[in-house]
Short mmCIF file of C-alpha atoms in Angstrom, two decimals:
data_model
loop_
_atom_site.label_atom_id
_atom_site.label_comp_id
_atom_site.label_asym_id
_atom_site.label_seq_id
_atom_site.Cartn_x
_atom_site.Cartn_y
_atom_site.Cartn_z
CA MET A 768 83.08 53.88 46.52
CA ALA A 769 85.96 56.11 47.64
CA MET A 770 86.35 59.43 45.87
CA SER A 771 89.33 59.75 43.51
CA GLU A 772 91.63 62.74 43.05
CA SER A 773 94.97 63.32 41.36
CA ALA A 774 98.21 65.19 41.97
CA SER A 775 101.64 65.30 40.39
CA VAL A 776 103.40 64.42 43.65
CA VAL A 777 102.00 63.16 46.94
CA ILE A 778 104.22 63.61 49.98
CA VAL A 779 103.34 61.38 52.92
CA GLY A 780 104.50 62.98 56.16
CA GLY A 781 104.26 66.60 57.26
CA GLY A 782 107.47 67.05 59.26
CA PRO A 783 110.37 69.31 58.25
CA THR A 784 111.51 66.91 55.49
CA GLY A 785 108.09 66.66 53.87
CA MET A 786 107.36 70.36 54.20
CA TRP A 787 110.68 71.44 52.70
CA LEU A 788 110.19 69.03 49.80
CA ALA A 789 106.74 70.55 49.25
CA CYS A 790 108.32 74.02 49.21
CA GLU A 791 110.83 72.98 46.57
CA LEU A 792 108.25 71.29 44.36
CA ARG A 793 105.85 74.22 44.52
CA LEU A 794 108.66 76.66 43.76
CA ALA A 795 109.01 74.77 40.48
CA GLY A 796 105.26 74.80 39.85
CA VAL A 797 104.57 71.12 40.61
CA ARG A 798 101.09 70.29 41.93
CA THR A 799 101.82 68.86 45.37
CA VAL A 800 99.69 67.31 48.10
CA VAL A 801 101.06 66.68 51.61
CA LEU A 802 99.28 64.02 53.68
CA GLU A 803 99.93 63.99 57.44
CA ARG A 804 98.12 61.65 59.81
CA ASP A 805 98.36 63.97 62.84
CA PRO A 806 95.72 66.71 62.84
CA GLU A 807 98.11 69.17 64.48
CA ILE A 808 101.87 69.66 64.59
CA ASP A 809 103.28 67.55 67.43
CA PRO A 810 104.24 70.00 70.21
CA HIS A 811 106.89 67.59 71.52
CA SER A 812 110.12 68.28 69.65
CA ARG A 813 112.73 65.54 69.70
CA ALA A 814 114.94 67.63 67.39
CA LEU A 815 116.22 71.03 68.52
CA THR A 816 119.28 71.59 66.35
CA VAL A 817 119.57 73.24 62.94
CA HIS A 818 123.11 72.93 61.61
CA ALA A 819 125.03 75.25 59.29
CA ARG A 820 124.37 73.43 56.02
CA THR A 821 120.65 73.34 56.74
CA ILE A 822 120.65 77.07 57.44
CA GLU A 823 122.48 77.50 54.11
CA THR A 824 119.83 75.32 52.46
CA PHE A 825 117.09 77.61 53.70
CA ALA A 826 119.18 80.69 52.84
CA LEU A 827 119.44 79.52 49.24
CA ARG A 828 115.70 80.29 49.06
CA ASN A 829 115.77 83.27 51.46
CA ALA A 830 113.72 81.16 53.89
CA HIS A 831 116.08 81.42 56.86
CA GLN A 832 115.36 84.79 58.42
CA ASP A 833 112.64 83.68 60.85
CA LEU A 834 114.79 80.80 62.05
CA LEU A 835 117.72 83.15 62.65
CA ALA A 836 115.48 85.58 64.52
CA GLU A 837 113.99 82.93 66.81
CA GLY A 838 116.76 80.37 67.26
CA GLY A 839 119.47 80.49 69.86
CA ARG A 840 122.98 80.53 68.39
CA ILE A 841 125.63 78.19 69.79
CA PRO A 842 129.10 78.59 68.19
CA SER A 843 130.08 75.02 68.99
CA GLY A 844 128.87 71.45 68.85
CA HIS A 845 129.47 68.21 70.66
CA PHE A 846 130.82 64.87 69.53
CA ALA A 847 129.75 62.08 71.91
CA VAL A 848 129.22 64.73 74.64
CA LEU A 849 132.99 65.13 75.02
CA ASP A 850 133.99 67.80 77.53
CA ASP A 851 135.93 69.61 74.80
CA ARG A 852 133.33 70.91 72.36
CA LEU A 853 133.89 71.38 68.65
CA ASP A 854 134.64 74.96 67.65
CA PHE A 855 132.46 76.03 64.71
CA ALA A 856 134.02 79.49 64.41
CA GLU A 857 136.33 78.53 61.53
CA LEU A 858 133.68 76.82 59.40
CA ASP A 859 133.59 78.25 55.88
CA THR A 860 130.02 79.50 56.03
CA ASP A 861 127.99 82.60 56.77
CA PHE A 862 126.48 80.61 59.65
CA PRO A 863 129.32 79.23 61.85
CA TYR A 864 127.03 78.00 64.61
CA THR A 865 124.06 75.78 65.37
CA LEU A 866 120.58 77.11 65.99
CA THR A 867 118.50 75.74 68.83
CA ILE A 868 114.85 75.88 67.87
CA PRO A 869 112.15 73.26 68.57
CA GLN A 870 111.28 70.99 65.67
CA ALA A 871 107.63 71.94 66.10
CA ARG A 872 108.45 75.57 65.32
CA THR A 873 110.68 74.63 62.38
CA THR A 874 107.82 72.51 61.00
CA GLU A 875 105.36 75.36 61.49
CA LEU A 876 107.57 77.84 59.61
CA LEU A 877 108.15 75.43 56.73
CA GLN A 878 104.46 74.57 56.55
CA GLN A 879 103.59 78.24 56.32
CA ARG A 880 106.03 78.61 53.42
CA ALA A 881 104.71 75.50 51.66
CA VAL A 882 101.12 76.71 51.93
CA SER A 883 102.06 80.20 50.74
CA LEU A 884 103.67 78.62 47.67
CA GLY A 885 100.47 76.70 46.92
CA ALA A 886 101.00 73.27 48.47
CA ASP A 887 97.84 71.39 49.46
CA VAL A 888 98.63 70.41 53.05
CA ARG A 889 96.12 67.99 54.56
CA ARG A 890 96.47 67.22 58.26
CA GLY A 891 94.48 64.40 59.83
CA HIS A 892 94.74 62.36 56.63
CA LYS A 893 96.18 58.87 57.19
CA VAL A 894 97.66 56.89 54.31
CA THR A 895 96.51 53.26 54.49
CA GLY A 896 98.21 51.98 51.36
CA CYS A 897 99.86 52.86 48.07
CA VAL A 898 100.38 50.85 44.90
CA ASP A 899 102.79 51.63 42.07
CA THR A 900 101.00 50.57 38.88
CA GLY A 901 103.92 51.49 36.63
CA ASP A 902 102.20 54.54 35.15
CA THR A 903 101.01 56.09 38.40
CA VAL A 904 100.86 55.52 42.15
CA THR A 905 97.46 54.98 43.75
CA VAL A 906 97.33 56.20 47.35
CA SER A 907 94.54 55.13 49.71
CA VAL A 908 93.70 57.70 52.38
CA ASP A 909 91.47 57.88 55.45
CA GLY A 910 90.50 61.52 55.88
CA PRO A 911 88.32 63.35 58.41
CA GLU A 912 85.37 63.06 56.02
CA GLY A 913 85.96 59.48 54.94
CA ALA A 914 88.14 57.37 52.65
CA TYR A 915 89.40 58.53 49.29
CA VAL A 916 92.03 57.72 46.66
CA LEU A 917 94.77 59.92 45.24
CA ASP A 918 96.51 59.10 41.96
CA ALA A 919 99.98 60.62 41.67
CA ALA A 920 102.86 60.54 39.24
CA TYR A 921 105.19 60.03 42.22
CA VAL A 922 104.86 59.42 45.96
CA VAL A 923 107.54 60.38 48.47
CA GLY A 924 107.52 58.77 51.90
CA CYS A 925 108.63 61.28 54.54
CA ASP A 926 106.59 59.42 57.14
CA GLY A 927 109.21 58.44 59.67
CA THR A 928 110.92 55.28 60.84
CA ARG A 929 107.67 53.27 60.74
CA SER A 930 106.99 54.43 57.18
CA GLU A 931 103.82 53.08 55.61
CA VAL A 932 105.11 54.13 52.20
CA ARG A 933 108.30 52.12 52.67
CA ARG A 934 106.27 49.10 53.78
CA CYS A 935 103.96 49.33 50.78
CA ALA A 936 106.93 49.60 48.40
CA GLY A 937 108.55 46.53 49.95
CA ILE A 938 111.83 48.36 50.54
CA GLU A 939 114.02 46.68 53.15
CA PHE A 940 115.11 48.70 56.18
CA GLU A 941 118.48 47.21 56.99
CA GLY A 942 120.68 47.69 60.04
CA THR A 943 121.09 46.81 63.70
CA PRO A 944 118.58 46.61 66.56
CA SER A 945 118.74 48.65 69.73
CA THR A 946 121.51 47.97 72.26
CA ALA A 947 121.35 51.26 74.15
CA LEU A 948 118.72 53.74 75.27
CA GLY A 949 118.58 57.37 76.23
CA VAL A 950 115.98 59.41 78.09
CA LEU A 951 114.93 63.03 77.84
CA GLY A 952 112.69 65.44 79.64
CA ASP A 953 111.42 68.95 78.98
CA VAL A 954 111.12 70.47 82.46
CA VAL A 955 111.15 73.70 84.42
CA LEU A 956 114.27 74.27 86.57
CA SER A 957 114.19 76.30 89.77
CA ASP A 958 117.99 76.59 89.78
CA PRO A 959 119.21 76.36 86.15
CA PRO A 960 122.93 76.45 85.38
CA PRO A 961 124.35 79.42 83.44
CA GLY A 962 125.29 79.23 79.76
CA PRO A 963 123.65 77.88 76.62
CA VAL A 964 124.78 74.25 77.10
CA THR A 965 125.67 72.24 80.19
CA SER A 966 126.99 68.68 79.91
CA ARG A 967 128.85 66.18 82.05
CA TRP A 968 130.16 62.64 81.65
CA THR A 969 131.07 60.37 84.55
CA THR A 970 131.26 56.62 85.04
CA ARG A 971 127.77 56.97 86.58
CA GLY A 972 126.33 58.37 83.34
CA THR A 973 126.22 61.42 81.11
CA PHE A 974 123.76 64.26 80.69
CA MET A 975 123.25 67.38 78.59
CA LEU A 976 121.05 70.35 79.41
CA VAL A 977 119.89 73.03 76.94
CA PRO A 978 117.49 75.95 77.55
CA LEU A 979 114.25 76.01 75.57
CA SER A 980 111.76 78.80 75.01
CA GLY A 981 109.07 79.46 77.57
CA GLY A 982 111.35 79.01 80.57
CA ARG A 983 111.88 75.29 80.04
CA HIS A 984 115.01 73.18 79.68
CA ARG A 985 115.70 69.98 77.76
CA ILE A 986 117.63 67.37 79.78
CA VAL A 987 119.05 64.31 78.01
CA VAL A 988 120.54 61.45 80.04
CA HIS A 989 122.39 58.22 79.16
CA SER A 990 123.39 55.88 82.00
CA PRO A 991 124.93 52.41 82.48
CA GLU A 992 121.46 50.92 83.09
CA ASP A 993 120.50 52.08 79.58
CA LEU A 994 122.81 49.53 77.96
CA ARG A 995 119.97 47.10 77.32
CA ASP A 996 117.92 45.77 74.44
CA ASP A 997 114.48 45.78 76.10
CA TRP A 998 112.11 48.71 76.46
CA PRO A 999 111.89 49.99 80.05
CA GLY A 1000 108.40 51.46 79.98
CA GLU A 1001 107.30 55.03 80.60
CA LEU A 1002 109.87 57.42 82.07
CA THR A 1003 108.84 59.24 85.25
CA LEU A 1004 110.03 62.58 86.58
CA GLU A 1005 111.37 60.82 89.69
CA GLU A 1006 113.54 58.54 87.54
CA LEU A 1007 114.89 61.49 85.54
CA ARG A 1008 115.57 63.44 88.73
CA GLU A 1009 117.44 60.53 90.33
CA ARG A 1010 119.64 60.03 87.26
CA VAL A 1011 120.61 63.70 86.98
CA GLN A 1012 121.25 63.92 90.73
CA ARG A 1013 123.54 60.89 90.53
CA ILE A 1014 125.62 62.43 87.71
CA ALA A 1015 125.57 66.15 88.51
CA GLY A 1016 125.07 66.16 92.26
CA THR A 1017 121.92 68.25 91.83
CA ASP A 1018 118.60 68.01 90.02
CA TYR A 1019 118.58 71.80 89.38
CA GLY A 1020 115.15 71.93 91.01
CA MET A 1021 113.41 70.21 88.09
CA HIS A 1022 109.62 70.13 88.13
CA ASN A 1023 106.52 70.52 85.95
CA PRO A 1024 107.54 68.23 83.03
CA SER A 1025 105.80 68.82 79.71
CA TRP A 1026 107.35 65.78 78.04
CA LEU A 1027 109.26 62.69 79.17
CA SER A 1028 110.48 60.18 76.62
CA CYS A 1029 112.93 57.39 75.78
CA TYR A 1030 114.81 56.69 72.56
CA SER A 1031 117.19 54.03 71.26
CA ASN A 1032 120.23 53.52 69.07
CA THR A 1033 118.41 51.36 66.53
CA SER A 1034 120.27 52.09 63.29
CA ARG A 1035 118.85 51.29 59.86
CA VAL A 1036 118.99 52.59 56.32
CA ALA A 1037 116.65 51.80 53.44
CA ARG A 1038 118.22 49.54 50.84
CA HIS A 1039 116.74 51.74 48.11
CA TYR A 1040 115.77 55.39 48.31
CA ARG A 1041 113.84 54.93 45.07
CA LYS A 1042 111.75 52.07 43.79
CA GLY A 1043 109.90 52.93 40.60
CA ARG A 1044 107.61 55.86 41.31
CA ILE A 1045 108.04 55.68 45.07
CA LEU A 1046 110.85 57.49 46.89
CA LEU A 1047 111.91 57.84 50.54
CA ALA A 1048 113.42 60.75 52.46
CA GLY A 1049 114.23 61.65 56.04
CA ASP A 1050 113.56 59.17 58.82
CA ALA A 1051 111.70 56.90 56.39
CA ALA A 1052 115.08 56.36 54.72
CA HIS A 1053 117.40 56.30 57.75
CA GLN A 1054 117.14 55.78 61.51
CA HIS A 1055 119.87 56.36 64.07
CA MET A 1056 120.70 57.44 67.61
CA PRO A 1057 120.01 61.19 67.91
CA MET A 1058 123.64 62.14 68.49
CA GLY A 1059 124.91 65.58 67.51
CA GLY A 1060 121.45 66.76 66.48
CA VAL A 1061 121.91 65.71 62.84
CA GLY A 1062 118.67 63.83 62.08
CA LEU A 1063 116.37 66.68 61.04
CA ASN A 1064 119.21 68.21 59.05
CA VAL A 1065 119.94 65.09 57.01
CA GLY A 1066 116.23 64.82 56.19
CA VAL A 1067 115.94 68.43 55.00
CA GLN A 1068 119.01 67.93 52.83
CA ASP A 1069 117.48 64.75 51.40
CA ALA A 1070 114.51 66.88 50.40
CA MET A 1071 116.72 69.58 48.88
CA ASN A 1072 118.57 67.00 46.78
CA LEU A 1073 115.36 65.35 45.63
CA GLY A 1074 113.19 68.41 45.10
CA TRP A 1075 114.76 69.91 41.99
CA LYS A 1076 115.29 66.48 40.42
CA LEU A 1077 111.71 65.38 40.96
CA ALA A 1078 110.37 68.72 39.73
CA ALA A 1079 112.46 68.57 36.55
CA THR A 1080 111.31 65.00 35.90
CA VAL A 1081 107.62 65.72 36.50
CA ARG A 1082 107.71 68.77 34.24
CA GLY A 1083 109.38 66.82 31.43
CA ARG A 1084 112.67 68.70 31.56
CA ALA A 1085 114.76 65.74 32.72
CA THR A 1086 115.10 62.08 31.90
CA ASP A 1087 114.10 59.42 34.41
CA ALA A 1088 117.79 58.74 35.02
CA LEU A 1089 118.05 61.96 37.01
CA LEU A 1090 115.87 60.50 39.77
CA ASP A 1091 118.24 57.56 40.14
CA THR A 1092 121.00 59.97 41.17
CA TYR A 1093 118.98 60.79 44.29
CA HIS A 1094 119.71 57.33 45.72
CA HIS A 1095 123.30 57.33 44.47
CA GLU A 1096 124.02 60.65 46.17
CA ARG A 1097 122.00 60.49 49.39
CA HIS A 1098 122.23 56.81 50.35
CA PRO A 1099 125.96 57.16 51.21
CA VAL A 1100 125.08 60.17 53.38
CA GLY A 1101 122.57 58.05 55.30
CA GLN A 1102 125.19 55.34 55.80
CA ASP A 1103 127.75 57.89 56.98
CA THR A 1104 125.24 59.33 59.44
CA ILE A 1105 124.70 55.89 60.95
CA GLU A 1106 128.45 55.33 61.15
CA HIS A 1107 129.27 58.49 63.11
CA THR A 1108 126.21 58.34 65.37
CA GLN A 1109 127.05 54.71 66.25
CA ALA A 1110 130.64 55.76 66.92
CA GLN A 1111 129.46 58.52 69.23
CA THR A 1112 127.17 56.10 71.06
CA ALA A 1113 130.08 53.72 71.62
CA ILE A 1114 132.35 56.49 72.93
CA MET A 1115 129.63 57.80 75.22
CA SER A 1116 128.63 54.37 76.56
CA VAL A 1117 131.92 53.03 77.95
CA PHE A 1118 131.27 53.94 81.60
CA SER A 1119 134.66 52.86 82.94
CA PRO A 1120 138.17 54.22 83.56
CA GLN A 1121 139.08 53.02 80.07
CA GLY A 1122 136.16 54.97 78.65
CA ALA A 1123 137.30 58.04 80.55
CA ALA A 1124 140.79 57.68 79.08
CA LEU A 1125 139.40 57.38 75.55
CA ARG A 1126 137.29 60.48 76.01
CA SER A 1127 140.21 62.41 77.47
CA LEU A 1128 142.42 61.49 74.51
CA LEU A 1129 139.78 62.49 71.94
CA GLY A 1130 139.21 65.77 73.77
CA LYS A 1131 142.93 66.56 73.67
CA LEU A 1132 143.01 65.85 69.93
CA ILE A 1133 140.13 68.27 69.38
CA VAL A 1134 142.03 71.01 71.25
CA GLU A 1135 145.54 70.25 69.97
CA ARG A 1136 144.78 69.26 66.36
CA PRO A 1137 142.71 71.91 64.56
CA GLN A 1138 142.36 69.57 61.57
CA PHE A 1139 140.65 66.99 63.78
CA ASN A 1140 138.27 69.61 65.20
CA ASP A 1141 137.50 70.89 61.70
CA ALA A 1142 136.87 67.42 60.26
CA LEU A 1143 134.36 66.55 62.96
CA ALA A 1144 132.75 70.02 62.86
CA GLN A 1145 132.29 69.85 59.09
CA ARG A 1146 130.83 66.36 59.38
CA LEU A 1147 128.26 67.31 62.03
CA SER A 1148 127.35 70.60 60.32
CA GLY A 1149 126.76 68.88 56.97
CA LEU A 1150 129.29 71.11 55.20
CA SER A 1151 131.55 68.17 54.31
CA VAL A 1152 128.95 66.40 52.17
CA ALA A 1153 130.10 66.01 48.57
CA TYR A 1154 128.71 63.91 45.76
CA ALA A 1155 130.59 61.72 43.29
CA LEU A 1156 129.54 63.05 39.88
CA PRO A 1157 130.30 60.79 36.91
CA GLY A 1158 132.41 62.38 34.20
CA GLN A 1159 133.52 65.35 36.30
CA ARG A 1160 137.21 65.70 37.12
CA HIS A 1161 137.43 69.17 38.62
CA PRO A 1162 137.98 68.99 42.42
CA LEU A 1163 135.01 71.30 43.06
CA ALA A 1164 132.53 69.12 41.17
CA GLY A 1165 130.06 67.61 43.62
CA CYS A 1166 131.02 69.96 46.47
CA ARG A 1167 128.74 72.57 48.03
CA ALA A 1168 129.26 76.07 46.72
CA PRO A 1169 129.81 78.62 49.49
CA ASN A 1170 128.10 81.99 49.33
CA LEU A 1171 130.60 83.47 46.88
CA LYS A 1172 130.88 87.23 46.48
CA LEU A 1173 130.28 87.80 42.76
CA SER A 1174 130.14 91.59 42.67
CA ASP A 1175 129.80 94.54 45.02
CA ALA A 1176 126.04 93.92 45.14
CA GLU A 1177 125.60 90.20 44.38
CA GLU A 1178 126.30 87.02 46.30
CA LEU A 1179 125.73 83.51 45.02
CA PHE A 1180 122.85 82.59 47.32
CA ASP A 1181 120.88 85.62 46.12
CA LEU A 1182 120.94 84.22 42.58
CA LEU A 1183 119.58 80.77 43.52
CA ARG A 1184 116.39 81.88 45.24
CA ASP A 1185 114.12 80.79 42.38
CA GLY A 1186 115.49 77.23 42.44
CA ARG A 1187 116.95 77.24 38.92
CA PRO A 1188 120.40 76.02 37.84
CA LEU A 1189 122.92 78.83 37.41
CA LEU A 1190 125.95 79.05 35.13
CA ILE A 1191 128.51 81.51 36.50
CA ASP A 1192 130.88 83.27 34.14
CA PHE A 1193 133.58 84.77 36.34
CA GLY A 1194 134.50 87.23 33.58
CA ARG A 1195 138.09 86.00 33.19
CA VAL A 1196 137.94 84.62 29.62
CA ASP A 1197 137.19 86.89 26.68
CA GLY A 1198 135.16 85.15 23.99
CA PHE A 1199 133.47 82.71 26.38
CA ALA A 1200 129.90 82.42 25.05
CA SER A 1201 128.38 81.74 28.45
CA ASP A 1202 124.97 83.07 27.44
CA ARG A 1203 124.73 80.51 24.64
CA ALA A 1204 126.13 77.66 26.75
CA ALA A 1205 123.75 78.31 29.66
CA ALA A 1206 120.48 78.09 27.72
CA PRO A 1207 117.88 77.23 28.97
CA PHE A 1208 119.31 77.83 32.47
CA ASP A 1209 120.12 81.12 34.14
CA ARG A 1210 123.50 82.73 33.54
CA TYR A 1211 125.39 85.29 35.60
CA ARG A 1212 128.46 87.06 34.28
CA CYS A 1213 130.55 88.92 36.82
CA PRO A 1214 130.72 92.56 35.76
CA GLN A 1215 134.44 92.39 36.40
CA PRO A 1216 136.75 89.58 37.51
CA VAL A 1217 136.31 89.08 41.25
CA GLY A 1218 139.16 87.64 43.25
CA GLN A 1219 138.08 84.75 45.44
CA SER A 1220 139.68 84.38 48.85
CA ARG A 1221 139.07 80.63 48.81
CA ALA A 1222 142.02 78.88 47.16
CA ALA A 1223 139.84 76.24 45.51
CA TRP A 1224 137.95 78.96 43.60
CA ALA A 1225 140.89 81.24 42.76
CA ASP A 1226 141.39 80.00 39.17
CA VAL A 1227 137.85 78.94 38.30
CA THR A 1228 136.67 80.55 35.07
CA SER A 1229 133.14 79.10 35.05
CA ALA A 1230 130.92 76.89 37.21
CA LEU A 1231 127.46 75.37 36.90
CA ILE A 1232 125.62 75.44 40.24
CA ARG A 1233 122.74 73.06 40.81
CA PRO A 1234 119.49 74.29 42.41
CA ASP A 1235 120.53 72.60 45.68
CA GLY A 1236 123.71 74.68 45.83
CA TYR A 1237 126.18 71.98 44.77
CA VAL A 1238 128.69 72.36 41.95
CA ALA A 1239 127.60 70.34 38.92
CA TRP A 1240 130.62 71.36 36.84
CA ALA A 1241 133.56 73.72 37.12
CA SER A 1242 136.49 74.61 34.90
CA ASP A 1243 139.77 76.50 35.06
CA ASP A 1244 140.02 76.50 31.26
CA THR A 1245 141.08 79.77 29.63
CA ASP A 1246 140.43 78.70 26.04
CA PRO A 1247 137.08 80.29 25.10
CA ALA A 1248 135.99 77.58 22.65
CA ALA A 1249 136.82 74.73 25.03
CA LEU A 1250 135.19 76.56 27.93
CA THR A 1251 132.00 77.19 25.93
CA ALA A 1252 131.81 73.55 24.82
CA GLY A 1253 132.50 72.25 28.32
CA ALA A 1254 129.79 74.44 29.83
CA ALA A 1255 127.28 73.41 27.16
CA ASN A 1256 128.02 69.73 27.82
CA ALA A 1257 127.55 70.24 31.55
CA VAL A 1258 124.24 72.02 31.05
CA ALA A 1259 122.98 69.16 28.86
CA ALA A 1260 124.15 66.51 31.34
CA LEU A 1261 122.53 68.15 34.37
CA HIS A 1262 119.08 66.90 33.42
CA ASP A 1263 120.31 63.78 31.61
CA PRO A 1264 123.12 62.12 33.60
CA ARG A 1265 123.69 59.66 30.75
CA LEU A 1266 125.50 62.48 28.96
CA ALA A 1267 127.86 63.10 31.88
CA HIS A 1268 130.75 61.28 30.18
CA VAL A 1269 130.74 63.70 27.26
CA GLN A 1270 133.79 65.93 27.70
CA LEU A 1271 136.03 67.66 25.21
CA GLU A 1272 139.56 66.35 24.88
CA GLY A 1273 141.79 68.37 27.19
CA ASN A 1274 138.94 70.02 29.10
CA PRO A 1275 140.02 69.88 32.76
CA ALA A 1276 136.40 70.05 34.01
#
């Protein structure tokens, strides 16, 4: 008979999504087990890009410093490998750039944090099944020392596009099959080009080249022969060399490959991100062409959205309805990710004079229309994500909160490091009983009114910030009684969304 153990939450999958979710759960004191089938972190990193909102996500917990120290900073991004890159300099963030750092290293750093917080990380443990009994989830595992069973209050599948958890839950993975491929290689170049990013599009194909650590470069290629729905077999260095030579006129002296791989534009999203006591996040919930380097980032932000909600539910602080908001908020983000990655694939794949004209026009719009550049940059960086919050009418509700300066010594992100909700009293309304309204959450009162340079925040008198850094409620009200009541209602509704419709008459929040 297999041994039986128990945990509050079992996370299946030990990539960045699973590890960040483990960090968030352990920060809240939830007993967490991570099960990963691979005995070691995969050294081959399909993802290299950490976007601004993901850096902010880590910064909310002061977990970003190692990434900043090790990652290369690129103050721009690409949309469909257009010649005119998106300028990130004007993004409203402390981190107006992307970081290039291998996924393997990101995973390693997050795993170290999860373990330091007390997560039980088990590598080489393969999940063979899970059953939601209604009161618990029974997880069957093959470990290095034999089979065993884990009983958990909840199971989260962070186990990739071929998710065993999703299969066991019977959740449909809906979308479109592959119609286009891409190839990549991590190689050494004898004659590398200068600069952090090199890219080129021609009617013969497109390629992008980015330096990696250890003297290697990542080369990604998409060519007319890749517009196919069958799998071509293993990529060889000779094939990669011939493709790059055809597009660039040189192979840059590529040799000594450490990884050669193919990928596709298969695009799917799970019909449900939650089914009973089973939830999905990351690639288990959405699959798409790796355009713009967004995949890892969307997964980490899934975990950030889910972590505080699942922790509050497990610890009895929230109603079950809070977990339903995870699907309602993140499923549209998954659909949007598929939409813009499919659009980029289409723009990149028209290898014709008409395709060249389309790309030229879009490039001119990026240069000539700052609003167009900013819209695409915010989309890729994740800064544009906002959630529709029932019962909230203030324009900031559901938006990410930037790192507001609250005093000479305090910034918003510093106050969210422990993962607790925070009610901010901007000190503009005498008689506002923010301490009473905030209970049992944290409250910060600005020692003196602080002018905010951002127009959207200029008149805000109070705001409730969720643990994931999004605005749960905000108000411009200057009546102390109405402001106190509105804040108290928002605090109550944060852990019980059924109360979200409760608003005082005339409260603009």
